[in-house]
Amino acid sequence: MTFAPASIPSRTQYVQEAIKHGILTGQLSPGQPLVEADLAAQFGVSKTPVREALKTLAGTGLVVMSQYKGVTVRTVDAAMAREIYDVRLLLEPEALRRSVVRKESLAAAQDALVRAEGAEDRAGRSLANRDFHRALYLPCGNPLLTRMLDEVRDQAALVSTVAWAASPSWEQEAREHQEILWTALAGDADGAAGLLHTHISDFVRRAFPDHEEAGA
């Protein structure tokens, strides 16, 4: 994988987005070391933008910085998945309900479904899946709610990437996505929110069957 360096003002962002794309598409595996010197050579930049990019990615939860192990791609386990998906369960269905009540356009969600159906690999499906969910909550009318969901979006995508590698379930999820969207387009706000809640909770149960429900 080779990249052309970006202009000087945007080098940190460029490196950050490239590393994030590698993580969320499975090109960089959980637990894989991220060595500053190697990344700087790969992207054709100095160590400084790489270091700043890794700090930002650590803040979003995609990488882990350790005094002894250096920087590694975050490892996904059942506890981490439950923590992230608990937040989604609390916030995302309500955001969708509000989007439907406000009668906002969900055309971007339909576009994401089309892209997911036509994707040639897991990476393309993962990115389209991520866009689909954001398209549902983005029009909710509450910028703070949107930002809170955006904060866990990358980590949720990482969970999905790891889960799909172990047990592909995108065909079932695609059917569930279509049902959620149809219900939302029909104006049934509570019905769409309920389907989304079930969709999110069922994914964790399928992906991590040995993990007990929170609070159980």
XYZ file of N, CA, C and O in Angstrom:
864
model
N 0.848 -1.175 0.000
C 0.000 0.000 0.000
C 0.891 1.235 0.000
O 1.672 1.445 0.911
N 0.830 2.070 -1.040
C 1.666 3.251 -1.138
C 0.798 4.489 -1.213
O -0.329 4.466 -1.712
N 1.312 5.598 -0.704
C 0.562 6.841 -0.649
C 1.456 7.981 -1.098
O 2.668 7.970 -0.875
N 0.858 8.998 -1.683
C 1.587 10.207 -2.022
C 1.412 11.204 -0.902
O 0.307 11.363 -0.380
N 2.472 11.890 -0.474
C 2.353 12.831 0.636
C 1.449 13.996 0.299
O 1.401 14.469 -0.829
N 0.724 14.459 1.309
C -0.166 15.597 1.122
C 0.612 16.895 1.305
O 1.791 16.893 1.609
N -0.062 18.021 1.122
C 0.578 19.302 1.340
C 0.928 19.446 2.818
O 0.321 18.811 3.676
N 1.904 20.318 3.110
C 2.438 20.418 4.464
C 1.367 20.707 5.515
O 1.352 20.069 6.564
N 0.439 21.665 5.315
C -0.530 21.962 6.371
C -1.437 20.790 6.729
O -1.996 20.762 7.815
N -1.621 19.852 5.825
C -2.585 18.788 6.072
C -1.926 17.421 6.251
O -2.612 16.406 6.209
N -0.628 17.389 6.443
C 0.049 16.101 6.522
C -0.432 15.267 7.705
O -0.603 14.060 7.583
N -0.615 15.899 8.854
C -1.077 15.148 10.019
C -2.449 14.539 9.761
O -2.685 13.359 10.044
N -3.362 15.337 9.212
C -4.701 14.835 8.918
C -4.656 13.735 7.867
O -5.372 12.737 7.964
N -3.814 13.931 6.875
C -3.659 12.927 5.816
C -3.206 11.586 6.388
O -3.769 10.529 6.088
N -2.180 11.621 7.245
C -1.673 10.399 7.855
C -2.729 9.782 8.767
O -2.945 8.571 8.765
N -3.394 10.642 9.514
C -4.446 10.159 10.426
C -5.533 9.417 9.662
O -5.946 8.317 10.054
N -6.021 9.999 8.577
C -7.093 9.372 7.803
C -6.618 8.081 7.146
O -7.376 7.109 7.054
N -5.374 8.051 6.694
C -4.849 6.847 6.050
C -4.735 5.698 7.044
O -5.092 4.552 6.741
N -4.234 5.989 8.244
C -4.124 4.946 9.264
C -5.507 4.481 9.696
O -5.762 3.277 9.849
N -6.418 5.432 9.902
C -7.786 5.066 10.304
C -8.448 4.190 9.246
O -9.098 3.188 9.578
N -8.263 4.529 7.984
C -8.835 3.717 6.904
C -8.260 2.303 6.954
O -8.992 1.316 6.783
N -6.952 2.191 7.199
C -6.340 0.870 7.286
C -6.889 0.046 8.428
O -7.098 -1.167 8.301
N -7.168 0.704 9.549
C -7.721 -0.006 10.712
C -9.151 -0.444 10.448
O -9.522 -1.602 10.695
N -9.972 0.469 9.932
C -11.396 0.179 9.771
C -11.698 -0.752 8.601
O -12.802 -1.289 8.513
N -10.740 -0.948 7.718
C -10.943 -1.894 6.617
C -10.219 -3.213 6.852
O -10.249 -4.097 6.007
N -9.566 -3.326 8.013
C -8.909 -4.585 8.350
C -7.521 -4.754 7.782
O -6.898 -5.805 7.960
N -6.989 -3.742 7.082
C -5.633 -3.827 6.552
C -4.602 -3.757 7.678
O -3.508 -4.294 7.567
N -4.976 -3.076 8.759
C -4.166 -3.038 9.972
C -4.935 -3.810 11.041
O -6.050 -3.426 11.394
N -4.349 -4.860 11.557
C -5.066 -5.780 12.442
C -4.994 -5.340 13.902
O -4.023 -4.698 14.321
N -6.002 -5.705 14.703
C -5.954 -5.424 16.144
C -4.688 -5.998 16.768
O -4.308 -7.133 16.498
N -4.019 -5.183 17.584
C -2.788 -5.598 18.221
C -1.541 -5.334 17.395
O -0.423 -5.472 17.897
N -1.709 -4.934 16.128
C -0.549 -4.709 15.259
C 0.215 -3.463 15.695
O -0.373 -2.404 15.922
N 1.551 -3.547 15.832
C 2.350 -2.376 16.204
C 2.308 -1.311 15.111
O 2.300 -1.627 13.924
N 2.303 -0.059 15.529
C 2.354 1.069 14.613
C 3.618 1.853 14.941
O 3.648 2.637 15.890
N 4.668 1.626 14.167
C 5.977 2.204 14.437
C 6.117 3.529 13.688
O 5.934 3.580 12.454
N 6.427 4.583 14.420
C 6.499 5.916 13.820
C 7.428 5.968 12.612
O 7.070 6.515 11.566
N 8.621 5.413 12.755
C 9.605 5.488 11.667
C 9.111 4.762 10.422
O 9.269 5.264 9.294
N 8.492 3.608 10.618
C 7.988 2.839 9.480
C 6.846 3.585 8.782
O 6.785 3.632 7.539
N 5.946 4.154 9.578
C 4.817 4.880 9.002
C 5.288 6.147 8.289
O 4.770 6.503 7.226
N 6.270 6.832 8.869
C 6.805 8.040 8.232
C 7.399 7.716 6.866
O 7.184 8.445 5.888
N 8.121 6.602 6.801
C 8.705 6.194 5.514
C 7.617 5.793 4.529
O 7.688 6.107 3.330
N 6.600 5.103 5.004
C 5.513 4.642 4.136
C 4.751 5.815 3.524
O 4.407 5.796 2.337
N 4.496 6.857 4.330
C 3.705 7.989 3.861
C 4.545 9.121 3.294
O 4.006 10.108 2.786
N 5.886 8.994 3.396
C 6.748 10.023 2.853
C 6.713 11.317 3.635
O 6.761 12.409 3.043
N 6.597 11.219 4.968
C 6.551 12.406 5.818
C 7.551 12.222 6.960
O 8.150 11.155 7.125
N 7.720 13.256 7.779
C 8.568 13.145 8.957
C 7.802 12.436 10.074
O 6.607 12.156 9.948
N 8.484 12.186 11.175
C 7.835 11.506 12.294
C 6.796 12.390 12.992
O 5.865 11.876 13.599
N 6.954 13.704 12.893
C 6.066 14.608 13.643
C 4.591 14.449 13.276
O 3.748 14.268 14.163
N 4.195 14.508 11.995
C 2.770 14.314 11.685
C 2.282 12.914 12.038
O 1.114 12.747 12.405
N 3.161 11.917 11.955
C 2.771 10.563 12.337
C 2.476 10.526 13.831
O 1.462 9.958 14.269
N 3.357 11.132 14.618
C 3.174 11.145 16.071
C 1.875 11.854 16.455
O 1.114 11.370 17.310
N 1.606 12.987 15.821
C 0.378 13.732 16.127
C -0.858 12.957 15.692
O -1.885 12.955 16.383
N -0.775 12.292 14.547
C -1.902 11.492 14.070
C -2.204 10.345 15.029
O -3.371 10.066 15.336
N -1.179 9.693 15.518
C -1.368 8.578 16.441
C -1.967 9.055 17.764
O -2.793 8.358 18.363
N -1.570 10.245 18.221
C -2.153 10.794 19.442
C -3.656 11.033 19.269
O -4.458 10.731 20.156
N -4.024 11.558 18.111
C -5.444 11.803 17.842
C -6.218 10.493 17.774
O -7.320 10.375 18.329
N -5.645 9.499 17.118
C -6.311 8.200 16.997
C -6.417 7.512 18.349
O -7.379 6.775 18.606
N -5.450 7.755 19.222
C -5.545 7.210 20.580
C -6.719 7.850 21.311
O -7.434 7.190 22.073
N -6.940 9.149 21.054
C -8.059 9.843 21.677
C -9.407 9.329 21.216
O -10.388 9.365 21.973
N -9.474 8.834 19.983
C -10.733 8.292 19.472
C -10.918 6.823 19.829
O -11.976 6.254 19.571
N -9.887 6.204 20.406
C -10.011 4.820 20.845
C -9.615 3.783 19.819
O -9.810 2.589 20.061
N -9.041 4.203 18.691
C -8.672 3.229 17.660
C -7.285 2.627 17.884
O -7.014 1.520 17.403
N -6.425 3.356 18.572
C -5.094 2.821 18.880
C -4.834 2.986 20.366
O -5.485 3.785 21.049
N -3.872 2.222 20.856
C -3.499 2.263 22.271
C -2.030 2.642 22.366
O -1.183 2.066 21.665
N -1.710 3.593 23.234
C -0.329 4.027 23.428
C 0.149 3.510 24.780
O -0.471 3.781 25.813
N 1.231 2.761 24.770
C 1.774 2.167 25.986
C 3.251 2.526 26.121
O 3.997 2.527 25.134
N 3.665 2.805 27.348
C 5.062 3.148 27.599
C 5.989 1.990 27.245
O 7.136 2.195 26.851
N 5.480 0.777 27.380
C 6.326 -0.403 27.185
C 6.147 -1.041 25.804
O 7.097 -1.532 25.213
N 4.919 -1.027 25.279
C 4.642 -1.686 24.005
C 4.606 -0.738 22.819
O 4.496 -1.167 21.671
N 4.676 0.556 23.088
C 4.547 1.515 22.008
C 3.099 1.687 21.594
O 2.189 1.535 22.403
N 2.873 1.962 20.321
C 1.520 2.183 19.810
C 1.064 0.946 19.036
O 1.802 0.432 18.197
N -0.148 0.488 19.347
C -0.719 -0.663 18.653
C -2.167 -0.381 18.287
O -2.829 0.458 18.911
N -2.654 -1.076 17.280
C -4.075 -1.009 16.941
C -4.867 -1.615 18.103
O -4.464 -2.640 18.667
N -5.940 -0.981 18.463
C -6.714 -1.445 19.610
C -7.245 -2.861 19.381
O -7.750 -3.180 18.304
N -7.133 -3.682 20.407
C -7.675 -5.041 20.352
C -9.132 -5.028 20.794
O -9.483 -4.380 21.787
N -9.963 -5.737 20.064
C -11.390 -5.787 20.363
C -11.703 -7.031 21.184
O -11.305 -8.134 20.835
N -12.396 -6.844 22.305
C -12.891 -7.977 23.077
C -14.357 -7.726 23.409
O -14.925 -6.683 23.092
N -14.991 -8.704 24.039
C -16.423 -8.613 24.310
C -16.758 -7.440 25.222
O -17.766 -6.756 25.027
N -15.913 -7.189 26.215
C -16.183 -6.092 27.137
C -16.140 -4.749 26.421
O -16.990 -3.871 26.643
N -15.158 -4.574 25.552
C -15.047 -3.339 24.788
C -16.250 -3.177 23.864
O -16.847 -2.100 23.767
N -16.640 -4.260 23.192
C -17.786 -4.200 22.284
C -19.061 -3.851 23.035
O -19.861 -3.025 22.577
N -19.260 -4.450 24.199
C -20.468 -4.175 24.983
C -20.498 -2.719 25.415
O -21.557 -2.067 25.370
N -19.369 -2.177 25.819
C -19.306 -0.789 26.257
C -19.709 0.154 25.130
O -20.519 1.069 25.325
N -19.138 -0.073 23.949
C -19.439 0.789 22.796
C -20.895 0.642 22.372
O -21.599 1.624 22.125
N -21.362 -0.586 22.315
C -22.714 -0.814 21.822
C -23.782 -0.442 22.836
O -24.920 -0.139 22.460
N -23.444 -0.413 24.109
C -24.387 0.101 25.100
C -24.671 1.579 24.845
O -25.817 2.036 24.959
N -23.617 2.322 24.498
C -23.800 3.741 24.182
C -24.684 3.890 22.950
O -25.602 4.724 22.919
N -24.428 3.080 21.944
C -25.245 3.154 20.737
C -26.706 2.815 21.027
O -27.620 3.466 20.502
N -26.925 1.808 21.856
C -28.294 1.407 22.180
C -29.042 2.522 22.906
O -30.247 2.705 22.709
N -28.339 3.260 23.723
C -28.972 4.343 24.469
C -29.296 5.552 23.595
O -30.304 6.222 23.803
N -28.454 5.817 22.597
C -28.565 7.064 21.851
C -29.062 6.940 20.420
O -29.836 7.780 19.944
N -28.609 5.905 19.703
C -28.849 5.870 18.260
C -30.322 5.671 17.877
O -30.821 6.368 16.977
N -31.060 4.750 18.529
C -32.478 4.622 18.166
C -33.263 5.914 18.399
O -34.124 6.278 17.587
N -32.954 6.622 19.488
C -33.655 7.885 19.752
C -33.303 8.931 18.694
O -34.174 9.698 18.255
N -32.048 8.954 18.274
C -31.657 9.901 17.222
C -32.409 9.604 15.929
O -32.883 10.517 15.247
N -32.541 8.326 15.575
C -33.296 7.969 14.375
C -34.764 8.349 14.526
O -35.372 8.882 13.585
N -35.325 8.084 15.692
C -36.735 8.444 15.912
C -36.941 9.938 15.657
O -37.919 10.333 15.003
N -36.017 10.751 16.128
C -36.138 12.193 15.934
C -35.955 12.577 14.467
O -36.623 13.499 13.972
N -35.070 11.885 13.768
C -34.884 12.157 12.343
C -36.175 11.907 11.576
O -36.555 12.687 10.689
N -36.877 10.823 11.917
C -38.124 10.489 11.234
C -39.217 11.491 11.585
O -39.966 11.956 10.708
N -39.311 11.833 12.860
C -40.325 12.801 13.300
C -40.145 14.140 12.587
O -41.119 14.799 12.212
N -38.898 14.526 12.373
C -38.607 15.800 11.707
C -38.797 15.720 10.191
O -38.662 16.715 9.489
N -39.094 14.506 9.695
C -39.332 14.281 8.261
C -38.137 14.726 7.415
O -38.286 15.288 6.320
N -36.944 14.462 7.938
C -35.735 14.804 7.201
C -35.439 13.754 6.130
O -35.848 12.598 6.240
N -34.716 14.155 5.105
C -34.358 13.238 4.028
C -33.403 12.164 4.527
O -32.451 12.447 5.261
N -33.665 10.931 4.112
C -32.791 9.805 4.432
C -32.171 9.241 3.158
O -31.809 8.072 3.093
N -32.039 10.117 2.153
C -31.478 9.687 0.872
C -30.054 9.170 1.026
O -29.646 8.232 0.339
N -29.291 9.761 1.941
C -27.914 9.319 2.141
C -27.860 7.895 2.671
O -26.951 7.128 2.353
N -28.855 7.522 3.473
C -28.908 6.149 3.987
C -29.204 5.173 2.845
O -28.626 4.083 2.776
N -30.094 5.551 1.943
C -30.398 4.706 0.795
C -29.169 4.561 -0.102
O -28.862 3.468 -0.587
N -28.438 5.647 -0.293
C -27.210 5.595 -1.101
C -26.196 4.637 -0.477
O -25.527 3.878 -1.189
N -26.093 4.673 0.852
C -25.146 3.796 1.547
C -25.531 2.330 1.372
O -24.662 1.467 1.219
N -26.830 2.034 1.380
C -27.279 0.655 1.163
C -26.905 0.179 -0.240
O -26.494 -0.973 -0.421
N -27.062 1.044 -1.215
C -26.710 0.690 -2.589
C -25.212 0.413 -2.686
O -24.784 -0.556 -3.331
N -24.409 1.247 -2.043
C -22.954 1.047 -2.070
C -22.566 -0.245 -1.363
O -21.667 -0.963 -1.807
N -23.243 -0.549 -0.269
C -22.942 -1.786 0.464
C -23.270 -3.010 -0.388
O -22.509 -3.987 -0.420
N -24.381 -2.947 -1.096
C -24.794 -4.078 -1.931
C -23.807 -4.297 -3.077
O -23.557 -5.437 -3.485
N -23.246 -3.206 -3.584
C -22.333 -3.328 -4.712
C -20.871 -3.466 -4.323
O -20.014 -3.579 -5.200
N -20.591 -3.474 -3.013
C -19.200 -3.554 -2.556
C -18.584 -4.896 -2.942
O -19.242 -5.933 -2.883
N -17.326 -4.864 -3.324
C -16.641 -6.067 -3.766
C -15.875 -6.767 -2.652
O -15.407 -7.883 -2.834
N -15.747 -6.112 -1.505
C -15.005 -6.732 -0.406
C -15.538 -6.240 0.934
O -16.411 -5.373 0.997
N -14.984 -6.817 2.006
C -15.423 -6.481 3.352
C -15.143 -5.022 3.680
O -15.911 -4.375 4.401
N -14.035 -4.505 3.148
C -13.679 -3.115 3.412
C -14.762 -2.167 2.898
O -15.193 -1.252 3.599
N -15.207 -2.396 1.664
C -16.239 -1.541 1.091
C -17.552 -1.637 1.845
O -18.236 -0.634 2.070
N -17.899 -2.854 2.263
C -19.138 -3.038 3.027
C -19.049 -2.350 4.381
O -20.024 -1.749 4.853
N -17.884 -2.447 5.007
C -17.698 -1.840 6.317
C -17.873 -0.329 6.261
O -18.569 0.266 7.098
N -17.265 0.297 5.265
C -17.368 1.746 5.135
C -18.797 2.184 4.801
O -19.296 3.183 5.319
N -19.475 1.416 3.941
C -20.857 1.741 3.594
C -21.781 1.546 4.794
O -22.705 2.334 5.014
N -21.534 0.503 5.574
C -22.328 0.240 6.777
C -22.192 1.401 7.759
O -23.178 1.863 8.356
N -20.976 1.877 7.904
C -20.702 3.001 8.796
C -21.456 4.251 8.338
O -22.063 4.970 9.148
N -21.446 4.499 7.041
C -22.142 5.662 6.492
C -23.655 5.530 6.646
O -24.349 6.527 6.869
N -24.178 4.300 6.513
C -25.619 4.093 6.635
C -26.108 4.515 8.021
O -27.085 5.262 8.149
N -25.433 4.044 9.043
C -25.878 4.365 10.399
C -25.779 5.855 10.687
O -26.672 6.431 11.316
N -24.718 6.495 10.199
C -24.594 7.940 10.446
C -25.683 8.716 9.704
O -26.208 9.718 10.208
N -26.058 8.245 8.529
C -27.101 8.923 7.756
C -28.456 8.862 8.464
O -29.316 9.715 8.231
N -28.638 7.865 9.329
C -29.892 7.761 10.069
C -29.964 8.752 11.225
O -31.020 9.313 11.510
N -28.823 8.951 11.908
C -28.887 9.820 13.084
C -28.479 11.263 12.818
O -28.797 12.162 13.603
N -27.784 11.518 11.716
C -27.301 12.867 11.440
C -28.418 13.918 11.382
O -28.240 15.040 11.866
N -29.610 13.608 10.802
C -30.656 14.634 10.708
C -31.505 14.781 11.972
O -32.597 15.347 11.913
N -31.038 14.289 13.111
C -31.881 14.251 14.315
C -32.191 15.633 14.870
O -33.116 15.791 15.674
N -31.409 16.645 14.486
C -31.693 18.000 14.936
C -31.004 18.391 16.229
O -31.197 19.508 16.720
N -30.191 17.494 16.782
C -29.475 17.793 18.026
C -27.979 17.603 17.782
O -27.485 16.475 17.794
N -27.235 18.686 17.558
C -25.810 18.572 17.250
C -25.008 17.851 18.332
O -24.059 17.126 18.021
N -25.372 18.034 19.597
C -24.648 17.363 20.675
C -24.850 15.858 20.603
O -23.900 15.076 20.758
N -26.077 15.430 20.342
C -26.368 14.006 20.203
C -25.586 13.421 19.025
O -25.030 12.317 19.118
N -25.535 14.157 17.935
C -24.777 13.710 16.765
C -23.294 13.558 17.092
O -22.663 12.563 16.718
N -22.733 14.537 17.803
C -21.311 14.468 18.155
C -21.020 13.291 19.080
O -19.986 12.631 18.957
N -21.916 13.025 20.006
C -21.715 11.899 20.927
C -21.691 10.577 20.165
O -20.879 9.694 20.447
N -22.564 10.432 19.197
C -22.572 9.208 18.384
C -21.358 9.160 17.469
O -20.797 8.078 17.234
N -20.942 10.308 16.951
C -19.745 10.342 16.113
C -18.514 9.890 16.903
O -17.594 9.279 16.346
N -18.480 10.192 18.202
C -17.320 9.855 19.028
C -17.119 8.346 19.156
O -15.994 7.882 19.352
N -18.210 7.577 19.085
C -18.073 6.113 19.205
C -18.171 5.419 17.853
O -18.041 4.199 17.767
N -18.365 6.191 16.791
C -18.599 5.599 15.472
C -17.397 4.798 14.978
O -17.553 3.686 14.464
N -16.191 5.330 15.143
C -15.007 4.623 14.676
C -14.785 3.336 15.457
O -14.426 2.303 14.885
N -14.997 3.392 16.768
C -14.812 2.192 17.576
C -15.865 1.137 17.238
O -15.569 -0.058 17.210
N -17.084 1.572 16.964
C -18.131 0.628 16.552
C -17.769 -0.027 15.228
O -17.986 -1.232 15.031
N -17.194 0.761 14.311
C -16.775 0.208 13.020
C -15.641 -0.798 13.202
O -15.581 -1.810 12.490
N -14.759 -0.535 14.167
C -13.674 -1.477 14.447
C -14.236 -2.793 14.969
O -13.796 -3.877 14.569
N -15.224 -2.718 15.849
C -15.879 -3.934 16.356
C -16.486 -4.723 15.200
O -16.326 -5.941 15.104
N -17.169 -4.030 14.294
C -17.792 -4.702 13.156
C -16.752 -5.365 12.265
O -16.942 -6.501 11.807
N -15.643 -4.676 12.021
C -14.582 -5.230 11.176
C -14.057 -6.534 11.744
O -13.894 -7.528 11.028
N -13.790 -6.539 13.048
C -13.276 -7.742 13.705
C -14.325 -8.856 13.716
O -14.015 -10.022 13.443
N -15.570 -8.504 14.004
C -16.635 -9.510 14.068
C -16.889 -10.140 12.703
O -17.067 -11.357 12.591
N -16.881 -9.334 11.651
C -17.119 -9.866 10.308
C -15.989 -10.790 9.865
O -16.227 -11.748 9.137
N -14.773 -10.488 10.310
C -13.647 -11.353 9.948
C -13.827 -12.743 10.541
O -13.442 -13.750 9.938
N -14.422 -12.814 11.732
C -14.627 -14.099 12.411
C -15.899 -14.798 11.948
O -15.935 -16.021 11.779
N -16.961 -14.017 11.725
C -18.254 -14.604 11.362
C -19.028 -13.629 10.479
O -19.755 -12.768 11.000
N -18.886 -13.724 9.159
C -19.568 -12.796 8.256
C -21.088 -12.848 8.443
O -21.686 -13.910 8.390
N -21.682 -11.694 8.696
C -23.135 -11.634 8.891
C -23.734 -10.457 8.140
O -24.837 -10.027 8.445
N -22.978 -9.931 7.143
C -23.448 -8.710 6.488
C -24.724 -8.914 5.682
O -25.489 -7.980 5.486
N -24.974 -10.143 5.187
C -26.206 -10.347 4.413
C -27.429 -10.177 5.307
O -28.416 -9.539 4.922
N -27.382 -10.759 6.495
C -28.487 -10.578 7.443
C -28.606 -9.117 7.854
O -29.714 -8.568 7.917
N -27.475 -8.482 8.114
C -27.506 -7.079 8.507
C -28.039 -6.197 7.385
O -28.753 -5.217 7.638
N -27.725 -6.531 6.142
C -28.234 -5.761 5.005
C -29.758 -5.825 4.947
O -30.427 -4.821 4.673
N -30.311 -7.025 5.215
C -31.774 -7.161 5.243
C -32.370 -6.323 6.374
O -33.422 -5.681 6.197
N -31.711 -6.339 7.514
C -32.197 -5.553 8.650
C -32.107 -4.056 8.347
O -33.012 -3.285 8.694
N -31.036 -3.642 7.693
C -30.895 -2.235 7.315
C -32.032 -1.799 6.399
O -32.605 -0.722 6.566
N -32.349 -2.651 5.438
C -33.417 -2.307 4.497
C -34.753 -2.175 5.215
O -35.528 -1.250 4.941
N -35.018 -3.076 6.156
C -36.280 -3.015 6.904
C -36.340 -1.751 7.763
O -37.395 -1.104 7.855
N -35.222 -1.411 8.387
C -35.176 -0.181 9.192
C -35.468 1.028 8.322
O -36.275 1.897 8.678
N -34.837 1.091 7.158
C -35.015 2.244 6.283
C -36.432 2.315 5.744
O -37.043 3.396 5.711
N -36.989 1.177 5.314
C -38.375 1.171 4.827
C -39.330 1.708 5.897
O -40.233 2.497 5.611
N -39.135 1.253 7.122
C -40.006 1.673 8.216
C -39.858 3.168 8.479
O -40.844 3.876 8.714
N -38.624 3.659 8.422
C -38.391 5.087 8.627
C -39.017 5.914 7.513
O -39.656 6.942 7.770
N -38.865 5.452 6.270
C -39.426 6.185 5.137
C -40.947 6.186 5.163
O -41.581 7.094 4.619
N -41.527 5.170 5.810
C -42.982 5.114 5.953
C -43.484 6.065 7.045
O -44.692 6.198 7.235
N -42.560 6.696 7.755
C -42.942 7.653 8.786
C -43.194 7.052 10.148
O -43.669 7.753 11.052
N -42.874 5.778 10.328
C -43.093 5.114 11.614
C -41.849 5.308 12.475
O -40.939 4.475 12.481
N -41.797 6.394 13.228
C -40.616 6.742 14.005
C -40.327 5.718 15.101
O -39.185 5.267 15.271
N -41.363 5.350 15.850
C -41.157 4.391 16.940
C -40.802 3.008 16.404
O -39.964 2.305 16.978
N -41.425 2.610 15.303
C -41.135 1.313 14.712
C -39.714 1.234 14.210
O -39.004 0.241 14.418
N -39.252 2.291 13.548
C -37.881 2.315 13.035
C -36.878 2.295 14.181
O -35.860 1.586 14.124
N -37.163 3.051 15.237
C -36.270 3.079 16.399
C -36.199 1.703 17.054
O -35.122 1.250 17.467
N -37.351 1.024 17.145
C -37.366 -0.313 17.738
C -36.569 -1.316 16.918
O -35.841 -2.144 17.472
N -36.717 -1.255 15.605
C -35.960 -2.162 14.734
C -34.461 -1.894 14.842
O -33.653 -2.830 14.843
N -34.076 -0.627 14.936
C -32.663 -0.292 15.051
C -32.098 -0.782 16.384
O -30.980 -1.300 16.437
N -32.873 -0.653 17.443
C -32.433 -1.141 18.757
C -32.189 -2.648 18.702
O -31.150 -3.141 19.183
N -33.109 -3.379 18.094
C -32.955 -4.829 17.977
C -31.750 -5.179 17.106
O -30.993 -6.099 17.425
N -31.587 -4.444 16.029
C -30.465 -4.674 15.110
C -29.126 -4.532 15.830
O -28.231 -5.377 15.680
N -28.982 -3.475 16.603
C -27.715 -3.219 17.304
C -27.468 -4.270 18.381
O -26.365 -4.821 18.493
N -28.480 -4.573 19.184
C -28.294 -5.531 20.281
C -28.067 -6.944 19.760
O -27.248 -7.698 20.308
N -28.753 -7.321 18.686
C -28.573 -8.664 18.127
C -27.177 -8.850 17.547
O -26.622 -9.956 17.591
N -26.605 -7.794 17.000
C -25.261 -7.908 16.441
C -24.254 -8.312 17.516
O -23.422 -9.192 17.304
N -24.324 -7.677 18.669
C -23.388 -8.001 19.748
C -23.601 -9.432 20.223
O -22.642 -10.160 20.494
N -24.844 -9.862 20.306
C -25.117 -11.233 20.750
C -24.549 -12.249 19.767
O -24.019 -13.286 20.164
N -24.675 -11.965 18.471
C -24.124 -12.880 17.471
C -22.607 -12.873 17.481
O -21.954 -13.910 17.386
N -22.034 -11.681 17.583
C -20.584 -11.551 17.470
C -19.850 -12.033 18.722
O -18.748 -12.571 18.632
N -20.484 -11.862 19.887
C -19.851 -12.243 21.148
C -20.836 -13.067 21.979
O -21.328 -12.618 23.017
N -21.140 -14.284 21.542
C -22.198 -15.094 22.175
C -21.889 -15.513 23.603
O -22.803 -15.832 24.361
N -20.627 -15.511 23.991
C -20.266 -15.964 25.334
C -20.276 -14.846 26.356
O -20.034 -15.070 27.541
N -20.559 -13.638 25.898
C -20.538 -12.513 26.824
C -21.921 -12.266 27.392
O -22.905 -12.184 26.668
N -22.019 -12.139 28.710
C -23.318 -11.917 29.360
C -23.804 -10.518 29.101
O -23.028 -9.578 28.935
N -25.113 -10.377 29.082
C -25.716 -9.073 28.902
C -25.324 -8.151 30.053
O -25.207 -8.571 31.201
N -25.127 -6.875 29.759
C -24.816 -5.913 30.805
C -25.969 -5.867 31.806
O -27.130 -5.764 31.425
N -25.626 -5.960 33.085
C -26.655 -5.876 34.119
C -27.355 -7.180 34.367
O -28.212 -7.260 35.244
N -27.045 -8.239 33.592
C -27.754 -9.500 33.791
C -27.175 -10.247 34.982
O -26.037 -10.055 35.352
